[in-house]
XYZ file of C-alpha atoms in Angstrom:
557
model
C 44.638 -71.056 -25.838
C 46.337 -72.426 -28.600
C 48.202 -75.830 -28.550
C 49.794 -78.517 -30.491
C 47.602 -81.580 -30.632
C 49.886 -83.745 -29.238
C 50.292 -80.966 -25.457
C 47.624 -80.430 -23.662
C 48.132 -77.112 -21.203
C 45.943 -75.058 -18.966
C 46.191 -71.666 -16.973
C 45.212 -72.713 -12.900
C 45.850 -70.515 -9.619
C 48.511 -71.250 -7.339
C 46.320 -73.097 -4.786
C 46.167 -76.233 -7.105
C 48.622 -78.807 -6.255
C 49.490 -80.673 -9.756
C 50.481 -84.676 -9.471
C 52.267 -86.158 -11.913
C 49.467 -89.047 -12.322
C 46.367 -87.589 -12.689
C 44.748 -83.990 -14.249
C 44.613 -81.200 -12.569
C 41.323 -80.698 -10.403
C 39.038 -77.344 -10.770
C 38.619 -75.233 -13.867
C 40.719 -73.210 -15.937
C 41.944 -69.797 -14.010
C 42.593 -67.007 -16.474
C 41.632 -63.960 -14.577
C 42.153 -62.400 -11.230
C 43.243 -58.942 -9.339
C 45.897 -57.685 -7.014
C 46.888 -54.598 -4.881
C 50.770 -52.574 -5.361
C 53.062 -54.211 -3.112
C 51.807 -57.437 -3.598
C 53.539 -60.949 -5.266
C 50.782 -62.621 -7.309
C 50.938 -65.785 -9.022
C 49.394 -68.438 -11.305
C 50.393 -71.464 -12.897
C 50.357 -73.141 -16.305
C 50.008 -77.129 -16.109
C 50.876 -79.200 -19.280
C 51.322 -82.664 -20.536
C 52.369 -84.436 -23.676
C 51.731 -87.452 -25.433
C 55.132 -88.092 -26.045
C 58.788 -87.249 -24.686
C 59.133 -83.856 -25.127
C 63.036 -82.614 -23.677
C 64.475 -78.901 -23.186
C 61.323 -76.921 -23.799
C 61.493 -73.571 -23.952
C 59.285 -71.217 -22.104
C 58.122 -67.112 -23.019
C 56.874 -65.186 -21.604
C 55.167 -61.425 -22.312
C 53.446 -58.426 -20.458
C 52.030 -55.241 -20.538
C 52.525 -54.949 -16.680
C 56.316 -53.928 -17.335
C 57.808 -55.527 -14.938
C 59.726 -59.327 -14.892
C 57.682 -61.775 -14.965
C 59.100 -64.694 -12.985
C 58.711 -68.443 -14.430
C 59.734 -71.375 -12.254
C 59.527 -75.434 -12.452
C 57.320 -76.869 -9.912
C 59.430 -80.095 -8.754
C 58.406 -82.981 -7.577
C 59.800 -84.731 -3.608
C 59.214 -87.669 -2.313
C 57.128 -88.264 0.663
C 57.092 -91.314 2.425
C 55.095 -90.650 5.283
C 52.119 -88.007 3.871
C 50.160 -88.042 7.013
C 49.414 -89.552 10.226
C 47.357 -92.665 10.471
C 44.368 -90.474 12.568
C 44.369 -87.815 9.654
C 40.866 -85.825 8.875
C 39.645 -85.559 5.592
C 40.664 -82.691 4.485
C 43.994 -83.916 2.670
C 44.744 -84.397 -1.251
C 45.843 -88.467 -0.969
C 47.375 -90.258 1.955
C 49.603 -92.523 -0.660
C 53.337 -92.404 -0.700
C 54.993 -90.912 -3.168
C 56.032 -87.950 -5.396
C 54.325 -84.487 -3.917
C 54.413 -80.706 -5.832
C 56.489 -78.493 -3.743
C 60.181 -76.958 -4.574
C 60.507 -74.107 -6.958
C 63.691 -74.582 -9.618
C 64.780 -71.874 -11.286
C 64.735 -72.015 -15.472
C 67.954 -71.442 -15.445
C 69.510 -74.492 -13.818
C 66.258 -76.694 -14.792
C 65.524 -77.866 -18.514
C 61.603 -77.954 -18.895
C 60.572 -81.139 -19.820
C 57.278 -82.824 -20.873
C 57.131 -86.567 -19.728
C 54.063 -88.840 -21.679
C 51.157 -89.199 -19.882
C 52.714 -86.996 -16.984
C 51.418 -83.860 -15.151
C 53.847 -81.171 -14.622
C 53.153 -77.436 -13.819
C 55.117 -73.661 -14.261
C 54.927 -71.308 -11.355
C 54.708 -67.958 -12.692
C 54.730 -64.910 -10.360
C 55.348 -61.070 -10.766
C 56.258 -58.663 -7.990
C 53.909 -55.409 -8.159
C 55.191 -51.933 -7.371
C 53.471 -48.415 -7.512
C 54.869 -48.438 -10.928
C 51.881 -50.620 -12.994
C 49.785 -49.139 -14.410
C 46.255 -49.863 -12.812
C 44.068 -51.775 -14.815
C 43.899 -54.640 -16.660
C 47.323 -56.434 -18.255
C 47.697 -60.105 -20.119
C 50.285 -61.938 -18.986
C 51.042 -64.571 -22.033
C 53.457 -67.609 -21.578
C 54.417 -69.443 -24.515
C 55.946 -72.726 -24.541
C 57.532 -74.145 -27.690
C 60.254 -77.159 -27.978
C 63.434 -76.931 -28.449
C 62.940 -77.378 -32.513
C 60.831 -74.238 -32.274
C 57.002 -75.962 -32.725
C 54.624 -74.017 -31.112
C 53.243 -75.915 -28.560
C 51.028 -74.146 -26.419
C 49.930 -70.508 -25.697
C 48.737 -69.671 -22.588
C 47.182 -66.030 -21.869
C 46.158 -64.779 -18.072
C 44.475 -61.327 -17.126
C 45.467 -59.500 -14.089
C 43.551 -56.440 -13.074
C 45.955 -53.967 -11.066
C 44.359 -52.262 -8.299
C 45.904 -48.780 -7.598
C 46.048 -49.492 -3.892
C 49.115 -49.755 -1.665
C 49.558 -53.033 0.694
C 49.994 -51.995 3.745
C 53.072 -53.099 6.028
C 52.727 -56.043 7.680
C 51.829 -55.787 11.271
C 51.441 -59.056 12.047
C 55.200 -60.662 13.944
C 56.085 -63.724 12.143
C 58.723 -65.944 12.992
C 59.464 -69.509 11.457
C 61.935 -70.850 13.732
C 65.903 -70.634 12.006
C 68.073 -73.338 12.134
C 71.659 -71.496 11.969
C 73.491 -75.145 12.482
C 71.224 -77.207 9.591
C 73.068 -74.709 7.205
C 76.594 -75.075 7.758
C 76.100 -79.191 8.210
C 73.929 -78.946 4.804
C 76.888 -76.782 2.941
C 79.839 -78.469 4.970
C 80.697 -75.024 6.024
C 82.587 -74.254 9.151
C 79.709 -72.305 11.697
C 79.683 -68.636 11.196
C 83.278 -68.196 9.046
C 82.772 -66.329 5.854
C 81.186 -68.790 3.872
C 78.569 -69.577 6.537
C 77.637 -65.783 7.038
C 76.882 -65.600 3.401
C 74.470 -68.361 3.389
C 72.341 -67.265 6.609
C 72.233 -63.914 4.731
C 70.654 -65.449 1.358
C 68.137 -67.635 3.658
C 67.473 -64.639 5.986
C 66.763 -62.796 3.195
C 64.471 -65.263 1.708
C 62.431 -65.648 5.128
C 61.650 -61.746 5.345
C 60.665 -61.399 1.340
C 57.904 -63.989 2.197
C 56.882 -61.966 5.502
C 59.339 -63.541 8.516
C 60.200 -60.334 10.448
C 61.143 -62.176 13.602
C 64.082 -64.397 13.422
C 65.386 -66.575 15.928
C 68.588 -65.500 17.483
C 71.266 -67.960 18.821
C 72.381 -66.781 21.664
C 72.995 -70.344 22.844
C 73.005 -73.112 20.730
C 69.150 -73.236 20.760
C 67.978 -76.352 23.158
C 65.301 -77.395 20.637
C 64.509 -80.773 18.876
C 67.245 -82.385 20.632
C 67.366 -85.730 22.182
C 67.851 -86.039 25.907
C 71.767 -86.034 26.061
C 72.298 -85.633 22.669
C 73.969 -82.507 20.690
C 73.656 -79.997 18.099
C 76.319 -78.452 16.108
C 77.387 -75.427 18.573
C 76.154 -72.059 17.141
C 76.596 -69.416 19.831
C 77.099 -65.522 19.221
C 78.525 -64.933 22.655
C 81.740 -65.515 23.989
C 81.679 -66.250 27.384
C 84.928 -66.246 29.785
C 84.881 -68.147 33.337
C 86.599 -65.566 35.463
C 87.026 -67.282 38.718
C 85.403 -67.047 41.688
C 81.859 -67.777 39.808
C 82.176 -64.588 37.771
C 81.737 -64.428 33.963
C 82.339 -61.962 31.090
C 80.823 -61.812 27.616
C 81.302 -60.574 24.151
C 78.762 -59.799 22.042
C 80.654 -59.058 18.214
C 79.284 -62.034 16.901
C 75.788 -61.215 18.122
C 76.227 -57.820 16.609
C 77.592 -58.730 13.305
C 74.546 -60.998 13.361
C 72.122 -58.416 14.307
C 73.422 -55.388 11.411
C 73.105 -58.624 8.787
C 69.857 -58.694 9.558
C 68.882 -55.573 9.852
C 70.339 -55.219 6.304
C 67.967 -57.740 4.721
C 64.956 -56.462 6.807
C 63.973 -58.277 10.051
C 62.188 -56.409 12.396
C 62.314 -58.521 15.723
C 65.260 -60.683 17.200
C 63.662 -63.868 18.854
C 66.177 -64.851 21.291
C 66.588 -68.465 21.736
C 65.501 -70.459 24.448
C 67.668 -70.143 28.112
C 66.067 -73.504 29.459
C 65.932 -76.893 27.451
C 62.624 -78.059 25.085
C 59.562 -79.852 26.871
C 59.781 -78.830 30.937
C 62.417 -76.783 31.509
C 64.504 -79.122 33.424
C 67.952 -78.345 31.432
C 70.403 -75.519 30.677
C 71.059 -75.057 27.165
C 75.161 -76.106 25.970
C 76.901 -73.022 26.712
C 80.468 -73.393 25.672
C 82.732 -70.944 27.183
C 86.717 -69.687 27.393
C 88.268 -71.468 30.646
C 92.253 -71.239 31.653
C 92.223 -69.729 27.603
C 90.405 -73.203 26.373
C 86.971 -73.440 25.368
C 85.336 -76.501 26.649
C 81.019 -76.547 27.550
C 80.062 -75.462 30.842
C 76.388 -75.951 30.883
C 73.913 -79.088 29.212
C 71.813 -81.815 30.005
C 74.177 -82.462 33.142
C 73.119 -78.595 34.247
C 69.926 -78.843 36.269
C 68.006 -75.549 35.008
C 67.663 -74.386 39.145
C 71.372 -75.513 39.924
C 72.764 -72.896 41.758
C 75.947 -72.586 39.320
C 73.250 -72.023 36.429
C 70.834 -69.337 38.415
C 74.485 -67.141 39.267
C 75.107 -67.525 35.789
C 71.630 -66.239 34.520
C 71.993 -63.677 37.392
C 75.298 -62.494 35.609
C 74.257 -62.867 32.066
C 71.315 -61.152 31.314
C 72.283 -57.486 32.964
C 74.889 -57.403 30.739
C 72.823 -58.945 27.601
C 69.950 -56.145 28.990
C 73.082 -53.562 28.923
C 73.971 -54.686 25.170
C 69.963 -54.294 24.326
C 69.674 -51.172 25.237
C 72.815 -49.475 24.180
C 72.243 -50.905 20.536
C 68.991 -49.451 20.335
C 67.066 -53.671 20.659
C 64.981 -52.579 23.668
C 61.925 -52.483 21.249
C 62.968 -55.367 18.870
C 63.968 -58.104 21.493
C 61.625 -61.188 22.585
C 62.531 -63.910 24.301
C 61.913 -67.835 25.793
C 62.438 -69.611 28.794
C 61.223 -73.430 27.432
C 59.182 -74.574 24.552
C 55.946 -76.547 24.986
C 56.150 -77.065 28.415
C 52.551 -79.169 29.473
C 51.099 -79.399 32.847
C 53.245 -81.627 34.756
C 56.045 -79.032 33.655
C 54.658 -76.610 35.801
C 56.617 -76.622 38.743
C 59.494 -76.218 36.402
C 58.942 -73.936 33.986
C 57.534 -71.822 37.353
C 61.180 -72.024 38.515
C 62.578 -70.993 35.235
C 60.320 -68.264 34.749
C 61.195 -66.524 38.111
C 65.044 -66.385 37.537
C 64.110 -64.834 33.769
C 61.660 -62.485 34.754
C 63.496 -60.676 37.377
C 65.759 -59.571 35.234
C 63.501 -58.747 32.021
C 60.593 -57.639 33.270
C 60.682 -55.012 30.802
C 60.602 -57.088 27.833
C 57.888 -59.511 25.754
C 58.569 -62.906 26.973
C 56.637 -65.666 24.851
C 56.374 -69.716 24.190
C 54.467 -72.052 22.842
C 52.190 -73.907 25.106
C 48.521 -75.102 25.015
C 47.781 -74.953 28.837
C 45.990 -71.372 29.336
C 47.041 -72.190 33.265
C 50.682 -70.810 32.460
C 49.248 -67.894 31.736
C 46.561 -67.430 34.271
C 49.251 -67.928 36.884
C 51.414 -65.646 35.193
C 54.275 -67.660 34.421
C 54.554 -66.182 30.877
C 53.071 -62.931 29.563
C 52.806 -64.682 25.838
C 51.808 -67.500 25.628
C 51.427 -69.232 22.127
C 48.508 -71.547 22.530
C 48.245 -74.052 18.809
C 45.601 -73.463 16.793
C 43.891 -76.462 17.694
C 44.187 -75.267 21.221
C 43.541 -71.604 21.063
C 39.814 -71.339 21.841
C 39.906 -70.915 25.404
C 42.822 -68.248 25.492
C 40.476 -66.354 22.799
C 37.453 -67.005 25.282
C 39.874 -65.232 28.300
C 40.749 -62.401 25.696
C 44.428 -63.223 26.327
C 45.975 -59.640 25.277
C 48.426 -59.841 22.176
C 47.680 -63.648 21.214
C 50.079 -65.446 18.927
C 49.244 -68.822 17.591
C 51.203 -71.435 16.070
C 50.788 -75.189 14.489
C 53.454 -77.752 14.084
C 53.120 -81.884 13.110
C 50.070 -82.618 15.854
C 47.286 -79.957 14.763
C 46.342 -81.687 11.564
C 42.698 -81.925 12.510
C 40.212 -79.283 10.938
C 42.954 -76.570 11.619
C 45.249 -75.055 8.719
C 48.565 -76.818 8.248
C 51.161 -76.915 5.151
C 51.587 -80.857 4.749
C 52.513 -81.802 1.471
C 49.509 -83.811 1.411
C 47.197 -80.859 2.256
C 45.588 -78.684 -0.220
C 47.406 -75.108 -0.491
C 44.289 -73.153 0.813
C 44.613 -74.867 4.250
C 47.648 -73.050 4.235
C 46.419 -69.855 2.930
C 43.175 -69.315 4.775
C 45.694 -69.031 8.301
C 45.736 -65.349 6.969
C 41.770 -64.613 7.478
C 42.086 -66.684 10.686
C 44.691 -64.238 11.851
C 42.669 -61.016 10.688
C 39.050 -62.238 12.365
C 40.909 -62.653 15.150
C 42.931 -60.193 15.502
C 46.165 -61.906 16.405
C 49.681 -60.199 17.312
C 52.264 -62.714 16.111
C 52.539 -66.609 14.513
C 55.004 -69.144 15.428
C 56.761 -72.100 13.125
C 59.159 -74.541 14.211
C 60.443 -75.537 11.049
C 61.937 -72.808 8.542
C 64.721 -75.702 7.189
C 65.106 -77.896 9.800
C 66.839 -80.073 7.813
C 68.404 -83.024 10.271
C 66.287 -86.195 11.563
C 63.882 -86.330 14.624
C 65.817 -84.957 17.742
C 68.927 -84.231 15.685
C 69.966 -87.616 15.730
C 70.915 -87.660 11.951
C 72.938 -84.387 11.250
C 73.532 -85.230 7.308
C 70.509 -85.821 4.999
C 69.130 -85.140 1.874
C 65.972 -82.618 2.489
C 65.090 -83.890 -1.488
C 65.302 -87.374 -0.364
C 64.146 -87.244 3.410
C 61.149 -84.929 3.709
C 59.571 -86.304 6.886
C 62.648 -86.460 9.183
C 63.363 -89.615 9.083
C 59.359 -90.835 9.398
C 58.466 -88.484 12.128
C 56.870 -85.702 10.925
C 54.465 -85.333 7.629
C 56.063 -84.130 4.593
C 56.185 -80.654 5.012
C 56.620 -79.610 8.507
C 60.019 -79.305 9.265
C 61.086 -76.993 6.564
C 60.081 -74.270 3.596
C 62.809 -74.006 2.299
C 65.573 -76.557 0.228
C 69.223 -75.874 0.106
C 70.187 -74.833 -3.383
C 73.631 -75.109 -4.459
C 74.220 -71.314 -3.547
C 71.335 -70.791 -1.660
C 67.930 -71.053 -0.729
C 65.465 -73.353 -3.055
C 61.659 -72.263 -2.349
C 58.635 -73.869 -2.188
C 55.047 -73.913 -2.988
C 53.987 -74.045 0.266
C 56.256 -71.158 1.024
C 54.943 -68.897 -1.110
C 51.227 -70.237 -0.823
C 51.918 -69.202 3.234
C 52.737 -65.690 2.024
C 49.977 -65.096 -0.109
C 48.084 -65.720 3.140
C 50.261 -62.713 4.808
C 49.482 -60.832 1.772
C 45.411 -61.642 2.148
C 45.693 -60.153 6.184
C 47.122 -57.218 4.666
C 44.694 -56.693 2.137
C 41.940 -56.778 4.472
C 43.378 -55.003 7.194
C 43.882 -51.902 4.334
C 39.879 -52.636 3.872
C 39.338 -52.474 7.552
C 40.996 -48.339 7.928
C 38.404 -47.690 5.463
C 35.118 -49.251 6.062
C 35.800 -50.956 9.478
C 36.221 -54.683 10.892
C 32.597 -56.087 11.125
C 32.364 -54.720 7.622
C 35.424 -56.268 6.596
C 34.399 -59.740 8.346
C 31.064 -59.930 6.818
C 32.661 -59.896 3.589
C 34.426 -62.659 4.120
C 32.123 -64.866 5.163
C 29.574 -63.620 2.889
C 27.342 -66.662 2.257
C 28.717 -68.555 4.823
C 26.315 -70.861 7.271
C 28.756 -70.575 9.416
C 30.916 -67.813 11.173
C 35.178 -68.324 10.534
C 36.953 -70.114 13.269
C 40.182 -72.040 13.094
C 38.295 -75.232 13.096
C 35.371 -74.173 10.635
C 36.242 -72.425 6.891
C 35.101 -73.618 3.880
C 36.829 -76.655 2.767
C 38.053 -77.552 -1.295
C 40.657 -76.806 -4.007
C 40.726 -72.897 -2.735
C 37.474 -71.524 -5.217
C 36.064 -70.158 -2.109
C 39.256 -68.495 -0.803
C 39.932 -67.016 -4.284
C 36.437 -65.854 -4.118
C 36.530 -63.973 -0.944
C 39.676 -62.305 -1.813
C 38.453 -61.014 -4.859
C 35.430 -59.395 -2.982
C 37.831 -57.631 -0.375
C 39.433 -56.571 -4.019
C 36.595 -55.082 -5.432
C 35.838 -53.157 -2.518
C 39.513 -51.971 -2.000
C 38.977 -51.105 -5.602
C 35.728 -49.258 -4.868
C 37.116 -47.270 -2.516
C 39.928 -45.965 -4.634
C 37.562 -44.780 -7.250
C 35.614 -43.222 -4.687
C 38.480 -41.369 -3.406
C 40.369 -40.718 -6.723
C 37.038 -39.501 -8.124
């Protein structure tokens, strides 16, 4: 590469998390592969002896299509990690963490002395590329036009196809954190356009399922406490215990989707968070007011609440069905429920299932009992707790990780290096799993929803409860979404299940495993994978490339 004496640059992959304070670990990464279909990206670090303001940044390609260049910015974190952490995290220090994405355009490049700062640079292939080998070469000069550094990648285009995802993905969508974050009114104009940009954004990086708000969703809320109401049905009390509903809300909600792609509507939960005990706030139309009918003061087996259940989901099953959902829908009855829910959630489950028995009914819960008793048909067992559901060959098993599996399992803390995010994509080949789960797409309000107004680029723990990075992907922008590393780091690890699930049609699974773990002492689980800055990982998805590769020549020949 060539530089100015005075900037110091270097080409890495997109696993390496770059700190302001110290130089980038691993060796230079100027080469690598990638199928049609897929989003591949790299990075170029760089520092500078002295204050260096308003660089500007090139960049130029034979692979003729845009090549996208974005700042890496830096958050606080105040709380990294948990005091009982493993050791298999970057540093456990407060303090300024690698993670939002700014565009160029509304963020001047700048080169602080004796800092570390880094370039996110990513292109989106289509069947158009050429296959075959194409430099990528970013240029940065300053704003007097010096020269300071040249910086030249090769990316070998494999004329394959990525398959379509198969996997269901669903990081849970806070409709209410948006309008409180743009001081929008909930679902006028303004707040439709939003959901559609972050929608949008959550199914480009492989989210297919996307929670649905029925009822405002009973989730992260403290006992007695309230979230912004964000309900797509109207509801009338009649008289006489009898109800009515509207659904034009829910389908407005449901063709918006559909426009920007998601596959699966994830209704939201119909019994409150941790038991079951609770009906959700339902607000509905009485004597021609609206005023809440149902909440924490609503035991979940009142009899007002099981004749409203009773009343509400024939006519939701009615809606399904005569919008052509039948095959899309999923639903909850109470997330996380533990064994002295189980009475409870038993309860719950009965007055659900009666009335949709014909459709996939999932939550997340780490006590394979629920299952064996059949209180829910999917459960969603954490990763750290999925073992003995795998040893029962549970049919159609999800998993899912949120703030408490952060030992030996694959998380997205800021703290964490970015291929203990990535390798969750091998996990979920090896193992063949149907769907994953994610609590926190932009959860962007305090513990329990007890602070409805924060800065997400201030507060990135919520409000010291969680490690940085679990309750959200994505940072509000001033028009919409901001992503992050860790959000595009998780969808390279989509992109790896797809590759090798394009290898497995051809040359079949145990093939396709032993190539991963080529080398390996030990067999993949979601406890054991090779640990480190993601050399390995980068590795083993190079040799699924060169077999996809392989392939193609033999078939093209």
């Amino acid at each position: 590469m060539e530089q100015s004496n005075l900037f110091q640059s270097i080409t890495l992959h997109a696993l390496t998390k770059v700190f302001a304070d110290e130089k980038p670990l691993g060796e230079a990464y100027t080469q690598g592969s990638a199928l049609n279909g897929e989003t591949f990206a790299f990075q170029v670090a760089y520092t500078s002896e002295r204050l260096l303001k308003n660089l500007k940044v090139e960049v130029e390609s034979s692979i003729g299509l845009p090549v996208h260049v974005r700042a890496v910015g830096l958050v606080p974190s105040e709380m990294p990690c948990y005091f009982d952490h493993d050791a298999d995290v970057l540093r456990t220090t407060a303090g300024l963490y690698p993670d939002p994405l700014y565009e160029l355009e509304n963020t001047p490049v700048h080169a602080l002395p004796d800092q570390w700062r880094s370039l996110w640079i990513h292109v989106d292939l289509d069947e158009t590329v050429q296959p075959g080998d194409h430099e990528v070469k970013v240029t940065i000069t300053s704003v007097e036009g010096e020269l300071l550094a040249t910086n030249t990648f090769v990316l070998n285009v494999i004329p394959a196809q990525l398959p379509k995802q198969r996997l269901i993905h669903t990081e849970w969508f806070h409709t209410d954190c948006i309008a409180t974050q743009y001081g929008v009114d909930v679902f006028s104009e303004a707040h439709w356009a939003l959901l559609e940009k972050f929608i949008g954004t959550a199914v480009k990086h492989g989210m297919n399922m996307i929670l649905t708000p029925l009822f405002t969703p009973p989730l992260d809320t403290a006992i007695g406490g309230q979230r912004p109401t964000v309900q797509l049905v109207d509801v009338e009390v009649l008289g006489d215990g009898a109800y009515s509903f509207g659904f034009d809300r829910l389908t407005r909600w449901v063709a918006m989707c559909r426009n920007v792609g998601v596959e699966y509507f994830e209704f939201s939960h119909l019994f409150t968070q941790w038991g079951a005990k609770h009906a959700p706030k339902i607000i509905a139309k009485v004597n021609g007011a609206e005023q809440q009918i149902f909440g924490w003061n609503t035991i979940s087996t009142s009899a007002e609440y099981r004749s409203f259940i009773d009343q509400f989901l024939p006519a939701l099953d009615a809606y399904i069905q005569v919008n052509g959902l039948s095959g899309q829908s999923w639903f909850h009855i109470s997330d996380e429920p533990s064994q002295d829910h189980l009475e409870t959630y038993m309860a719950a489950s009965e007055m659900v299932r009666k009335h949709l028995s014909a459709y996939p009914i999932m939550d997340a819960l780490s006590s394979l009992e629920f299952y064996e008793q059949g209180l829910v048909q999917r459960p969603i067992p954490a990763n750290d707790h999925i073992e003995p559901f795998l040893r029962a060959e549970v049919p159609d098993l999800w998993t899912y990780y949120c703030c408490s599996q952060d030992d030996q399992v694959s998380n997205r803390y800021f703290n964490m290096p970015s291929a203990r995010n990535r390798v969750l994509g091998f996990q979920l080949y090896k193992f063949g799993l149907q769907g994953f789960l994610h609590w926190g797409y932009n959860f962007w309000y305090t513990q329990y929803s007890l602070d409805q107004q924060i800065d997400p680029y201030r507060t990135t723990d919520a409000g010291c409860a969680f490690p940085s990075g679990d309750a959200y992907l994505v940072y509000p922008g001033e028009a919409g979404p901001v992503e992050s590393v860790r959000l595009e780091v998780l969808h390279q690890g989509l992109q790896d299940l797809r590759a090798l699930e394009l290898l497995e049609s051809w040359i079949g699974k145990a093939k396709t495993v032993a190539l991963i773990e080529e080398g390996l002492a030990t067999p993949i689980t979601f406890s054991e994978y090779p640990r480190g800055n993601g050399e390995w990982l980068l590795a083993a998805r190079e040799r699924i490339n060169q077999a996809i590769a392989e392939h193609c020549c033999l078939t093209n020949g």
